[in-house]
Backbone as ProteinMPNN parsed JSONL, in Angstrom:
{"seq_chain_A": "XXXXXXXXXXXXXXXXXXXXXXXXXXXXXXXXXXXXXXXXXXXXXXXXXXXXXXXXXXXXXXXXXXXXXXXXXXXXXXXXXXXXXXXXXXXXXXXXXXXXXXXXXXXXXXXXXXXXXXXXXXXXXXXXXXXXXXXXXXXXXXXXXXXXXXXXXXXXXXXXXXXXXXXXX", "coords_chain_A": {"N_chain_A": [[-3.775, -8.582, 6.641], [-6.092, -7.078, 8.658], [-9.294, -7.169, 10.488], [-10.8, -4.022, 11.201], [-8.899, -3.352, 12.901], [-6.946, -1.068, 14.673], [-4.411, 1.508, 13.508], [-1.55, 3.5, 13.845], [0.769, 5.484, 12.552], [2.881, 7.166, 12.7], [5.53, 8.158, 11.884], [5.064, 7.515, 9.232], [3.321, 9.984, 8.824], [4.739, 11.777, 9.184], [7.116, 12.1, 7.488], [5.083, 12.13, 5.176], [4.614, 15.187, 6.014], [7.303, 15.845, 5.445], [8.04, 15.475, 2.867], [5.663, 17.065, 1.317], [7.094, 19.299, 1.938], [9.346, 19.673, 1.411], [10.196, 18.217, -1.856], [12.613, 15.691, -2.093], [15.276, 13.415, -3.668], [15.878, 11.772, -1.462], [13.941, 12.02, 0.359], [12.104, 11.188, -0.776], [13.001, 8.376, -0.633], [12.608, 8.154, 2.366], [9.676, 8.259, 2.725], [9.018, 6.155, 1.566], [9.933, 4.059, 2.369], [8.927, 3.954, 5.283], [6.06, 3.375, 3.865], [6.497, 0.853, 3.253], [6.397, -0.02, 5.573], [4.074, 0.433, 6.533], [0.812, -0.23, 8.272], [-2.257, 0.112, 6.776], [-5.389, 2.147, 7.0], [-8.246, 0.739, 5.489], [-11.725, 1.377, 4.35], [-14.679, -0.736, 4.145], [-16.571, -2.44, 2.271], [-18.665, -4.881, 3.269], [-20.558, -7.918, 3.003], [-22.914, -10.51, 3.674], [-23.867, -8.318, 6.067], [-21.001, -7.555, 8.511], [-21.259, -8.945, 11.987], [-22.027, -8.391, 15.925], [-20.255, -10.358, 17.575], [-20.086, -12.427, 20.047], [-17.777, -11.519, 22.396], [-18.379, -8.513, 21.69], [-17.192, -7.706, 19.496], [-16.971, -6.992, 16.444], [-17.872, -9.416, 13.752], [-16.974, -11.127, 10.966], [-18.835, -13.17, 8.839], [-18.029, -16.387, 7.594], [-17.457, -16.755, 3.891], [-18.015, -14.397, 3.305], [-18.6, -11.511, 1.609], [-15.882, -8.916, 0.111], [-15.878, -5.469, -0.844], [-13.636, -2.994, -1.421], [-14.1, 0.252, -1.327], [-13.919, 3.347, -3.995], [-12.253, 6.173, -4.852], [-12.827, 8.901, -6.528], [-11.331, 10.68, -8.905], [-11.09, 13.812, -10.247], [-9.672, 13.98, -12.911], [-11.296, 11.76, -13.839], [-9.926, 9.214, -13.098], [-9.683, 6.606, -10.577], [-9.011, 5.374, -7.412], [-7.834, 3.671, -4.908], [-8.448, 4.051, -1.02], [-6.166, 4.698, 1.732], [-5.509, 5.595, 4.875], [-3.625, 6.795, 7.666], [-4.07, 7.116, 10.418], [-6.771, 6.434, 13.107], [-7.883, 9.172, 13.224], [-7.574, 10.401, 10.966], [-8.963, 8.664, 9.196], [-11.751, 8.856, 10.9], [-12.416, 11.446, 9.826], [-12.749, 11.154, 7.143], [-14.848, 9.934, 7.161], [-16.614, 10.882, 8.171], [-17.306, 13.258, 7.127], [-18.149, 11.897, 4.477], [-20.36, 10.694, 5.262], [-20.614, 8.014, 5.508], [-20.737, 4.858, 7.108], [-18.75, 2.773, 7.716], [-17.213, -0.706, 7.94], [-13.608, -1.283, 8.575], [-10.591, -2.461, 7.111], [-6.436, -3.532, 8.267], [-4.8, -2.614, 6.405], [-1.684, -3.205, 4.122], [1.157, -2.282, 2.778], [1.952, -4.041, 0.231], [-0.565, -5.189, 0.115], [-2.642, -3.335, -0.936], [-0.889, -3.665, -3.294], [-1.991, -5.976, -4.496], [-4.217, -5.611, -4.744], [-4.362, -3.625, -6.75], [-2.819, -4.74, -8.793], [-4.167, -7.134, -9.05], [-6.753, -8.853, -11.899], [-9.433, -9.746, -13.334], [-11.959, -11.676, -14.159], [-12.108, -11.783, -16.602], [-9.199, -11.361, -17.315], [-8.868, -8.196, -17.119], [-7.555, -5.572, -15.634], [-7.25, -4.47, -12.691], [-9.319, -1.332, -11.961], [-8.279, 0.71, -10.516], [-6.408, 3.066, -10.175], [-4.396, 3.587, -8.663], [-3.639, 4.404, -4.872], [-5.002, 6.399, -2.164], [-3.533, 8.426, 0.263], [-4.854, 9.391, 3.387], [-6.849, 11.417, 2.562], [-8.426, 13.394, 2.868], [-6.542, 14.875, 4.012], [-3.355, 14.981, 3.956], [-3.465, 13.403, 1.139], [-1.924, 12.312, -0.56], [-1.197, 11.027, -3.496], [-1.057, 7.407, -4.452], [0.203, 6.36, -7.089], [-0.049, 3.685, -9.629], [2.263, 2.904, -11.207], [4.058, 3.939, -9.817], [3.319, 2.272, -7.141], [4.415, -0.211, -8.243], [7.093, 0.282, -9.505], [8.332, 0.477, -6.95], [7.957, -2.444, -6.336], [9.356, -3.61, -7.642], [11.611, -2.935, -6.999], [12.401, -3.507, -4.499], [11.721, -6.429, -5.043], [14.21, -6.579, -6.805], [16.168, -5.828, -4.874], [15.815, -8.121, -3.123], [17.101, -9.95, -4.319], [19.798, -9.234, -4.058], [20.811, -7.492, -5.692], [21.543, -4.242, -7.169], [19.082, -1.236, -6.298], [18.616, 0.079, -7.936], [16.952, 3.178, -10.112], [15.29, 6.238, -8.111], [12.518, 5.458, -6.859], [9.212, 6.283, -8.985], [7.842, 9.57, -8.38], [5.449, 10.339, -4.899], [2.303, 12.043, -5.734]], "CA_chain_A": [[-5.003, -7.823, 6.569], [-6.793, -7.448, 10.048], [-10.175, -6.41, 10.321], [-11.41, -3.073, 12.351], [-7.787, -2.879, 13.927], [-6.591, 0.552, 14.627], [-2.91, 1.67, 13.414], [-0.834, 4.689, 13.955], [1.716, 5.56, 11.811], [3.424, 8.77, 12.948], [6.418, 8.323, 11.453], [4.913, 7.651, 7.745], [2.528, 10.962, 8.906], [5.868, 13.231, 9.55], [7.11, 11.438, 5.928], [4.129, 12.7, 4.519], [4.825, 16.445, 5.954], [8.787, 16.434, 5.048], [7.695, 15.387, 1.203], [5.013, 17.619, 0.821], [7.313, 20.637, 1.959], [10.177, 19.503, -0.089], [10.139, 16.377, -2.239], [13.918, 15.381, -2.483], [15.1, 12.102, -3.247], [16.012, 11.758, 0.532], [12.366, 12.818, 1.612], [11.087, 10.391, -1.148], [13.389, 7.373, -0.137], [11.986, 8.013, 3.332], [8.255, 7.814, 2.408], [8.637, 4.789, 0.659], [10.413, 2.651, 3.56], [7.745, 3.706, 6.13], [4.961, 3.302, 3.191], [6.33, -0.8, 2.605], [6.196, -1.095, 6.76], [3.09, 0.547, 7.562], [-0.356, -0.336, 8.312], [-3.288, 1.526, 6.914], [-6.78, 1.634, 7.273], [-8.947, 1.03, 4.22], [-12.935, 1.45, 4.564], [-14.757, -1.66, 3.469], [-18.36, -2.963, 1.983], [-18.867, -6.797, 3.234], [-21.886, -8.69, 2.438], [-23.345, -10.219, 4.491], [-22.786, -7.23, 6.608], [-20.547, -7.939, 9.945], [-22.496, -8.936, 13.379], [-21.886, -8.44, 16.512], [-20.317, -11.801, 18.26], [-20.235, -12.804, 21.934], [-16.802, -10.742, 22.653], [-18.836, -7.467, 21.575], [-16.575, -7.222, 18.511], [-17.52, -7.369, 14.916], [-17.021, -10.399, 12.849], [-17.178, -11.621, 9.563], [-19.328, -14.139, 8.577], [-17.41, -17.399, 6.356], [-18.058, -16.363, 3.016], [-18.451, -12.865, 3.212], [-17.93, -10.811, -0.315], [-15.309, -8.119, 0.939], [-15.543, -4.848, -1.551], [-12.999, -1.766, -1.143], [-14.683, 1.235, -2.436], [-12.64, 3.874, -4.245], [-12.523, 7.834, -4.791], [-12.793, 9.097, -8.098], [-10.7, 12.077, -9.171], [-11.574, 15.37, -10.951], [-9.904, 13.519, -13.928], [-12.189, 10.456, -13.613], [-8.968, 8.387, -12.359], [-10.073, 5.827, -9.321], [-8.161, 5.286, -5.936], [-8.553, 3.184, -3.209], [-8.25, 4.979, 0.156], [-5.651, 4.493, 2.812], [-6.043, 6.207, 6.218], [-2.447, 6.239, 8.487], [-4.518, 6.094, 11.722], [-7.904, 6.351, 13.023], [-8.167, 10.198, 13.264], [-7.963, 10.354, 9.323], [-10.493, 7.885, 8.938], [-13.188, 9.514, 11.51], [-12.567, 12.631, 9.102], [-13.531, 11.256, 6.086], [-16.497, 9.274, 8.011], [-18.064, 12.03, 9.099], [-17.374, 14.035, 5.797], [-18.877, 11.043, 3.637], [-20.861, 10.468, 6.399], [-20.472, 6.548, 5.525], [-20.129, 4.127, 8.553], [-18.142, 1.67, 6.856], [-16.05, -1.518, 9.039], [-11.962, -1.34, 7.972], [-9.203, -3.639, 7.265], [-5.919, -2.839, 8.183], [-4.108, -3.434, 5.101], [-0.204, -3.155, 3.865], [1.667, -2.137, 0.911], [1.288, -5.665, -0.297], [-2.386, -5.72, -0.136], [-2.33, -2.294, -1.783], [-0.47, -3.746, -4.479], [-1.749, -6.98, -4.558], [-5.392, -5.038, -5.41], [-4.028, -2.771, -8.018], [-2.598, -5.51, -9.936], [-5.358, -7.874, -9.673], [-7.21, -9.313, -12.741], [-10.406, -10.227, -12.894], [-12.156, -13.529, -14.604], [-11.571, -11.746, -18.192], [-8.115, -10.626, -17.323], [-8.444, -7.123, -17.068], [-6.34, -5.208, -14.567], [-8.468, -3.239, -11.537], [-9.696, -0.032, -12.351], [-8.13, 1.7, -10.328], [-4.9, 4.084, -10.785], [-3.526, 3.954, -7.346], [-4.605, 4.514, -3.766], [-4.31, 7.771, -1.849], [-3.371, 8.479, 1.316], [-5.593, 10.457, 3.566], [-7.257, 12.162, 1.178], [-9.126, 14.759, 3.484], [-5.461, 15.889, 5.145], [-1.982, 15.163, 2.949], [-4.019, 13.681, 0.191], [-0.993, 12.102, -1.568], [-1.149, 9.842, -4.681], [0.367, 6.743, -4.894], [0.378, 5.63, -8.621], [-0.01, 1.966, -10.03], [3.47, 3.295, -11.426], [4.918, 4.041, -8.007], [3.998, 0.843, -6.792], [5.24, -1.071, -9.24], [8.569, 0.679, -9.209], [8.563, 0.155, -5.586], [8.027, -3.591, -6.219], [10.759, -4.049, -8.341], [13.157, -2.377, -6.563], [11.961, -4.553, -3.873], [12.788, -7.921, -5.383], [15.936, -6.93, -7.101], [17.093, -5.445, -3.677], [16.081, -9.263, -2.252], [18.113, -10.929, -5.163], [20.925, -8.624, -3.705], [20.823, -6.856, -6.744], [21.155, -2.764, -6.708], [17.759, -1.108, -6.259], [18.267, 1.158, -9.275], [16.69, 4.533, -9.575], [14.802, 6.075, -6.87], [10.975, 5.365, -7.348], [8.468, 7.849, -9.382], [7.549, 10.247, -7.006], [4.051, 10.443, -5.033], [1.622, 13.191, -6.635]], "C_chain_A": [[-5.788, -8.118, 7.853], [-7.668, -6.606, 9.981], [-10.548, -5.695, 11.451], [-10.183, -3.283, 13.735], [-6.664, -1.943, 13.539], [-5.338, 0.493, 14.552], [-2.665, 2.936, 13.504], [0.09, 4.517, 13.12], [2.341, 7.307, 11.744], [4.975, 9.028, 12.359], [6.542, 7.99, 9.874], [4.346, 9.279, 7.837], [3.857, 12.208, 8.842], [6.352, 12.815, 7.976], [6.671, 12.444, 4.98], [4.587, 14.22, 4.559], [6.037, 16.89, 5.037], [8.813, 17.074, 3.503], [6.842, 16.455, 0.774], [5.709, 19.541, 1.399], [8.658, 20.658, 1.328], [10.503, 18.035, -0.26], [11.663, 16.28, -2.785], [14.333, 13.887, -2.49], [15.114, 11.232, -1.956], [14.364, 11.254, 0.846], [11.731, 11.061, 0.977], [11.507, 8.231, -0.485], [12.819, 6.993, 1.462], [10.406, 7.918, 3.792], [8.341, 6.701, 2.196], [9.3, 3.933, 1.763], [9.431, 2.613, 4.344], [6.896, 3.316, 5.569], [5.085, 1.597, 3.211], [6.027, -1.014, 4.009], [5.186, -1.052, 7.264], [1.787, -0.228, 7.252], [-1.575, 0.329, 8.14], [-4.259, 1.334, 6.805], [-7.395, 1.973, 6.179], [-10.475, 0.826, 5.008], [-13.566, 0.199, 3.627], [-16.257, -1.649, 3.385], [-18.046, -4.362, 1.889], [-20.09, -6.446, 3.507], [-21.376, -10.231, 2.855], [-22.744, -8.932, 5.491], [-21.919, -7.728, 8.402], [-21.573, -7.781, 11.017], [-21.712, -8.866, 14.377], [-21.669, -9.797, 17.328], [-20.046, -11.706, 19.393], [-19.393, -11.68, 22.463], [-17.539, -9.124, 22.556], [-17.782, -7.15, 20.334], [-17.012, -7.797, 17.545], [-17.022, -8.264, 14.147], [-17.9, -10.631, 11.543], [-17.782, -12.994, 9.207], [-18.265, -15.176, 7.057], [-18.1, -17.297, 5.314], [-18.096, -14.988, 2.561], [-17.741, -12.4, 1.845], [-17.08, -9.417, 0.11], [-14.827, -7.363, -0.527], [-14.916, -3.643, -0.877], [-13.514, -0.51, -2.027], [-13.456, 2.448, -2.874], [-12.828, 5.18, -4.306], [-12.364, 7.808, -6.09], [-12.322, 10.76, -8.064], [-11.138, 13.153, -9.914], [-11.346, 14.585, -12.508], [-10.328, 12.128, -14.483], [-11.324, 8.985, -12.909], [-9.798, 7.888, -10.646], [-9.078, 5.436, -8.669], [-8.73, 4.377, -4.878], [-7.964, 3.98, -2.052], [-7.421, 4.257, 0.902], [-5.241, 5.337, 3.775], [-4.568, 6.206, 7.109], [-3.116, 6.599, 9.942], [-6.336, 6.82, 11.546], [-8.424, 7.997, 12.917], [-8.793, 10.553, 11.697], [-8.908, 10.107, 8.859], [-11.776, 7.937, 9.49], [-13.521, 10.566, 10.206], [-13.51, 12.505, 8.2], [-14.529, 10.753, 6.321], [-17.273, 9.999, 8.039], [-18.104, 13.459, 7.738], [-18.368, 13.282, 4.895], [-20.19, 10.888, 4.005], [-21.391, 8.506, 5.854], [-20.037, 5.762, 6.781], [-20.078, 2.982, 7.892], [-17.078, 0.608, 8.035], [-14.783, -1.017, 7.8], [-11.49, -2.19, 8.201], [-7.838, -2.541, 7.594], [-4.843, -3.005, 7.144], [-2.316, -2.932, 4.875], [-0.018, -2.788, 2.48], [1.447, -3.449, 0.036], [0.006, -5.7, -0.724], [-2.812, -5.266, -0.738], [-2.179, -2.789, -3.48], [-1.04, -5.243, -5.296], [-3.545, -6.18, -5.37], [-5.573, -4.171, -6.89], [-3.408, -3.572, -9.173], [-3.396, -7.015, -10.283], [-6.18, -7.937, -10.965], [-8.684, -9.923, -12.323], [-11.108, -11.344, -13.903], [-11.88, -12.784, -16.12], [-10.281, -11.189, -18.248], [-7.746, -9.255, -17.397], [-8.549, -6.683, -16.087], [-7.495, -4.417, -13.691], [-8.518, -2.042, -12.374], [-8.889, 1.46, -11.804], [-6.153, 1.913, -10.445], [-3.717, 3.989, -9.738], [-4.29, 3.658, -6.012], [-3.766, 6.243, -3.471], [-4.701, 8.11, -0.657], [-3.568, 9.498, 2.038], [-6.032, 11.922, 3.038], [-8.283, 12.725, 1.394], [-7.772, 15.832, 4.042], [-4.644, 15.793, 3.9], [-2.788, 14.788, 2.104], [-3.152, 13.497, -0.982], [-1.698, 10.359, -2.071], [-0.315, 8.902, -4.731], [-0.098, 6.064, -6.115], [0.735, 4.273, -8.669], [1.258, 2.364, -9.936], [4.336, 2.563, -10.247], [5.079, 2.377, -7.802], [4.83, -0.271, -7.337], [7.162, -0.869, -9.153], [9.079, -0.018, -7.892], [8.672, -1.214, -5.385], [8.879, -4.45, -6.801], [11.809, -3.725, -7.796], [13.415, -3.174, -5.215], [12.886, -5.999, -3.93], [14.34, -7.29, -6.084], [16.741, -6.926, -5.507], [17.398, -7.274, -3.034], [16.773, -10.292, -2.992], [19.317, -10.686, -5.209], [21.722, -7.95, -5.02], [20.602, -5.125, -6.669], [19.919, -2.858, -7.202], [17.379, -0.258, -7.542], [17.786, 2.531, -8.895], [15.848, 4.624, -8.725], [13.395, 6.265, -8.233], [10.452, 6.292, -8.163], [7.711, 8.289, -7.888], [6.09, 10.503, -6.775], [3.645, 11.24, -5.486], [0.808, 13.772, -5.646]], "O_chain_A": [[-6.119, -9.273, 8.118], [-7.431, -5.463, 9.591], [-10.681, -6.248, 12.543], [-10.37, -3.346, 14.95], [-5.843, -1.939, 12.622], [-4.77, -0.333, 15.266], [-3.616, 3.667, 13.23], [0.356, 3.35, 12.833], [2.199, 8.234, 10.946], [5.478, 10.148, 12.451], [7.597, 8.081, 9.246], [4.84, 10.001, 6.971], [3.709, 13.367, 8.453], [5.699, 13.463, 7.158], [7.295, 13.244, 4.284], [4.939, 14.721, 3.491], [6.035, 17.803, 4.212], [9.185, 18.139, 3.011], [7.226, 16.934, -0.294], [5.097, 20.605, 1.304], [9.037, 21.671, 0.74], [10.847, 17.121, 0.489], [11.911, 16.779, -3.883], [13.933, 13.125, -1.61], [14.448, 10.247, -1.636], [13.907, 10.288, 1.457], [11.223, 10.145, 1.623], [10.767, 7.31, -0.14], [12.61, 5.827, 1.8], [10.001, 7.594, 4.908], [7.506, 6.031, 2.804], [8.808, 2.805, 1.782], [8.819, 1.548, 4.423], [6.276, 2.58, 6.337], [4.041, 0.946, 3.193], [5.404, -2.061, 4.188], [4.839, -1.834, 8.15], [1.634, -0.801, 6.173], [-2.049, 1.033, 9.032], [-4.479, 0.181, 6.434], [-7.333, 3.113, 5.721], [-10.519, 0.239, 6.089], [-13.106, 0.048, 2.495], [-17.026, -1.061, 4.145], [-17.464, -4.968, 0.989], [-20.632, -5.435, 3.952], [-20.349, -10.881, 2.66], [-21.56, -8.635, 5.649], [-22.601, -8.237, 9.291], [-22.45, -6.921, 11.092], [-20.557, -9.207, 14.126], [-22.662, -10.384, 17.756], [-19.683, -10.591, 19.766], [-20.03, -10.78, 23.011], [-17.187, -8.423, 23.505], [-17.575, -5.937, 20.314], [-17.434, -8.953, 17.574], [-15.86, -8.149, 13.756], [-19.072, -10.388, 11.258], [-17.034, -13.963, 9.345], [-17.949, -14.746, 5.948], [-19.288, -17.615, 5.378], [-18.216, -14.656, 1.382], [-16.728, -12.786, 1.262], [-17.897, -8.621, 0.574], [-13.99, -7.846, -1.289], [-15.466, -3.194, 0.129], [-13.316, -0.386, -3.236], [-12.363, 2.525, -2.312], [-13.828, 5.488, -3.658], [-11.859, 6.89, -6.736], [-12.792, 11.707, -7.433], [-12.281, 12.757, -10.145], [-12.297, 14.461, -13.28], [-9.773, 11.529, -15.404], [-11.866, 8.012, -12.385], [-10.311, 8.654, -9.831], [-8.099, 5.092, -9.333], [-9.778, 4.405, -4.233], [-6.906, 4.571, -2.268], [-7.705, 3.059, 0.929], [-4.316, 6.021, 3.338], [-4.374, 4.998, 7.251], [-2.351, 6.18, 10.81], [-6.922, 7.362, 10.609], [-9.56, 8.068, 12.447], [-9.935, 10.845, 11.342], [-9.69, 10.828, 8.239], [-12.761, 7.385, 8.999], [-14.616, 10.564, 9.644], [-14.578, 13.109, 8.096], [-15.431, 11.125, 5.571], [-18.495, 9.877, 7.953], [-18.918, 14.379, 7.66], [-19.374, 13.889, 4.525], [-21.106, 10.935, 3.184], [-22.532, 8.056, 5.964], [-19.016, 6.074, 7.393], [-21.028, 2.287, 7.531], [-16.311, 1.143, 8.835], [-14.926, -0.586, 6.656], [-11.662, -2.858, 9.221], [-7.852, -1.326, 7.395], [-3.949, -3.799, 7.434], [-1.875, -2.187, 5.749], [-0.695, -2.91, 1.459], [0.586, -3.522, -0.841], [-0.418, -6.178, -1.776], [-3.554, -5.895, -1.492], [-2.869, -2.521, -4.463], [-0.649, -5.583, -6.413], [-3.797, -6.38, -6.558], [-6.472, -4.098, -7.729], [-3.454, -3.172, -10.336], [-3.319, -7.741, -11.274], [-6.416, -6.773, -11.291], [-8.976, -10.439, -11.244], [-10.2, -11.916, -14.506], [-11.273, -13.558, -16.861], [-10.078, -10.471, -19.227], [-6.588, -8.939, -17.67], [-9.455, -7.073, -15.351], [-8.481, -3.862, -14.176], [-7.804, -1.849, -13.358], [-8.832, 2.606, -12.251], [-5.172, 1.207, -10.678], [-2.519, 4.223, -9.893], [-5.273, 2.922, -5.931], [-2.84, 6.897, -3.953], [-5.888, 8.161, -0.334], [-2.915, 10.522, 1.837], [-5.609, 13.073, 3.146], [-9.165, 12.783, 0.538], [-7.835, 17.02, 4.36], [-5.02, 16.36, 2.874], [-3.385, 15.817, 1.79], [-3.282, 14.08, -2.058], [-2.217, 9.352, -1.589], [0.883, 9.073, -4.955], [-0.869, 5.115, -5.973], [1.594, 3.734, -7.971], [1.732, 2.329, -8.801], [4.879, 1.505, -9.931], [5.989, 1.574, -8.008], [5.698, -0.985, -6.836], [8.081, -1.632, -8.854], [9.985, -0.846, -7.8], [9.358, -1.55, -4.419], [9.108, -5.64, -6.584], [12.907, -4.2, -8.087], [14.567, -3.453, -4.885], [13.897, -6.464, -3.406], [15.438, -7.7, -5.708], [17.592, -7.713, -5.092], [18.475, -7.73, -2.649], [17.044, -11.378, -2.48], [20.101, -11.316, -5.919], [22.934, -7.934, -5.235], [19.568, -4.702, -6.151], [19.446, -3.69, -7.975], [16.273, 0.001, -8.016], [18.01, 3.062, -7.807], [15.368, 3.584, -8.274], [13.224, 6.693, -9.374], [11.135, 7.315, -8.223], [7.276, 7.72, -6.887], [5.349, 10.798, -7.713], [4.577, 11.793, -6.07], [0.086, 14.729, -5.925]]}, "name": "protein", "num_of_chains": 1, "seq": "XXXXXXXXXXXXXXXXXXXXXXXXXXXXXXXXXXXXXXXXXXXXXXXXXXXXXXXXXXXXXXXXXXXXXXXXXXXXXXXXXXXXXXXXXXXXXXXXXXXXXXXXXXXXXXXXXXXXXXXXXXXXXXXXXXXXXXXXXXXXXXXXXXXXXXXXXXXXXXXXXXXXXXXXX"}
């Protein structure tokens, strides 16, 4: 997780096109490899808010409370946002018109948020995240990941990966 550093991902972004003009297991097997390698930019609310340090770059004060805000869907379903580079993430900036710092976060971090617990044990709120969600605007489902994280470890216990994932939305 690196904060307010910019990623490209043009070869999850072409991904994105193939799938959303036909989703075949192919297309989807090829989303999901770029999706575990890339880097994407989530929009963040820290408290204290980041200052300006000597370098002229923004840092984080020790301590800081670091919330990811989320989108809420038509059918009240919640998302956290992930951005595959900075173009994406001006979009929805200047749509929201929120000037929010970013992390650049991973499938991991992704998943590591969606299956978080909190001090009474119940699971995040939200459903998924969803990936530039002013342009492609694809869903990735708790589901998904999950699938994706199993197929994961079996693969690293050299175990087949099984079926292919549920597919994004």
């Amino acid at each position: 997780m690196e904060f307010n550093q910019s990623v490209s991902n043009p070869m999850l972004v072409g991904c994105l096109e193939l799938l959303k003009a036909e989703d075949t297991p192919g297309h989807r097997n090829m989303f999901v490899e770029e999706l575990v390698k890339a880097q994407l930019l989530s929009p963040s609310i820290i408290e204290p808010a980041p200052v300006e340090g000597a370098e002229g770059k923004l840092a984080i004060a020790p301590g800081s409370k670091v919330q990811f805000p989320m989108l809420t869907a038509p059918d009240g379903k919640r998302f956290f946002m992930a951005f595959t580079d900075s173009q994406e993430y001006r979009a929805w900036k200047e749509k929201s018109g929120q000037e929010l710092p970013f992390f650049a976060l991973k499938f991991q971090d992704y998943a590591g948020m969606l299956f978080a617990k909190d001090s009474k044990g119940n699971l995040s709120q939200a459903a998924g995240f969803v990936i530039n969600p002013l342009g492609a605007n694809v869903l990735v489902p708790r589901e998904m990941v999950a699938g994706i994280m199993a197929a994961r470890a079996a693969q690293a216990k050299g175990q087949p990966a099984g079926k292919a994932p549920v597919r994004p939305q």
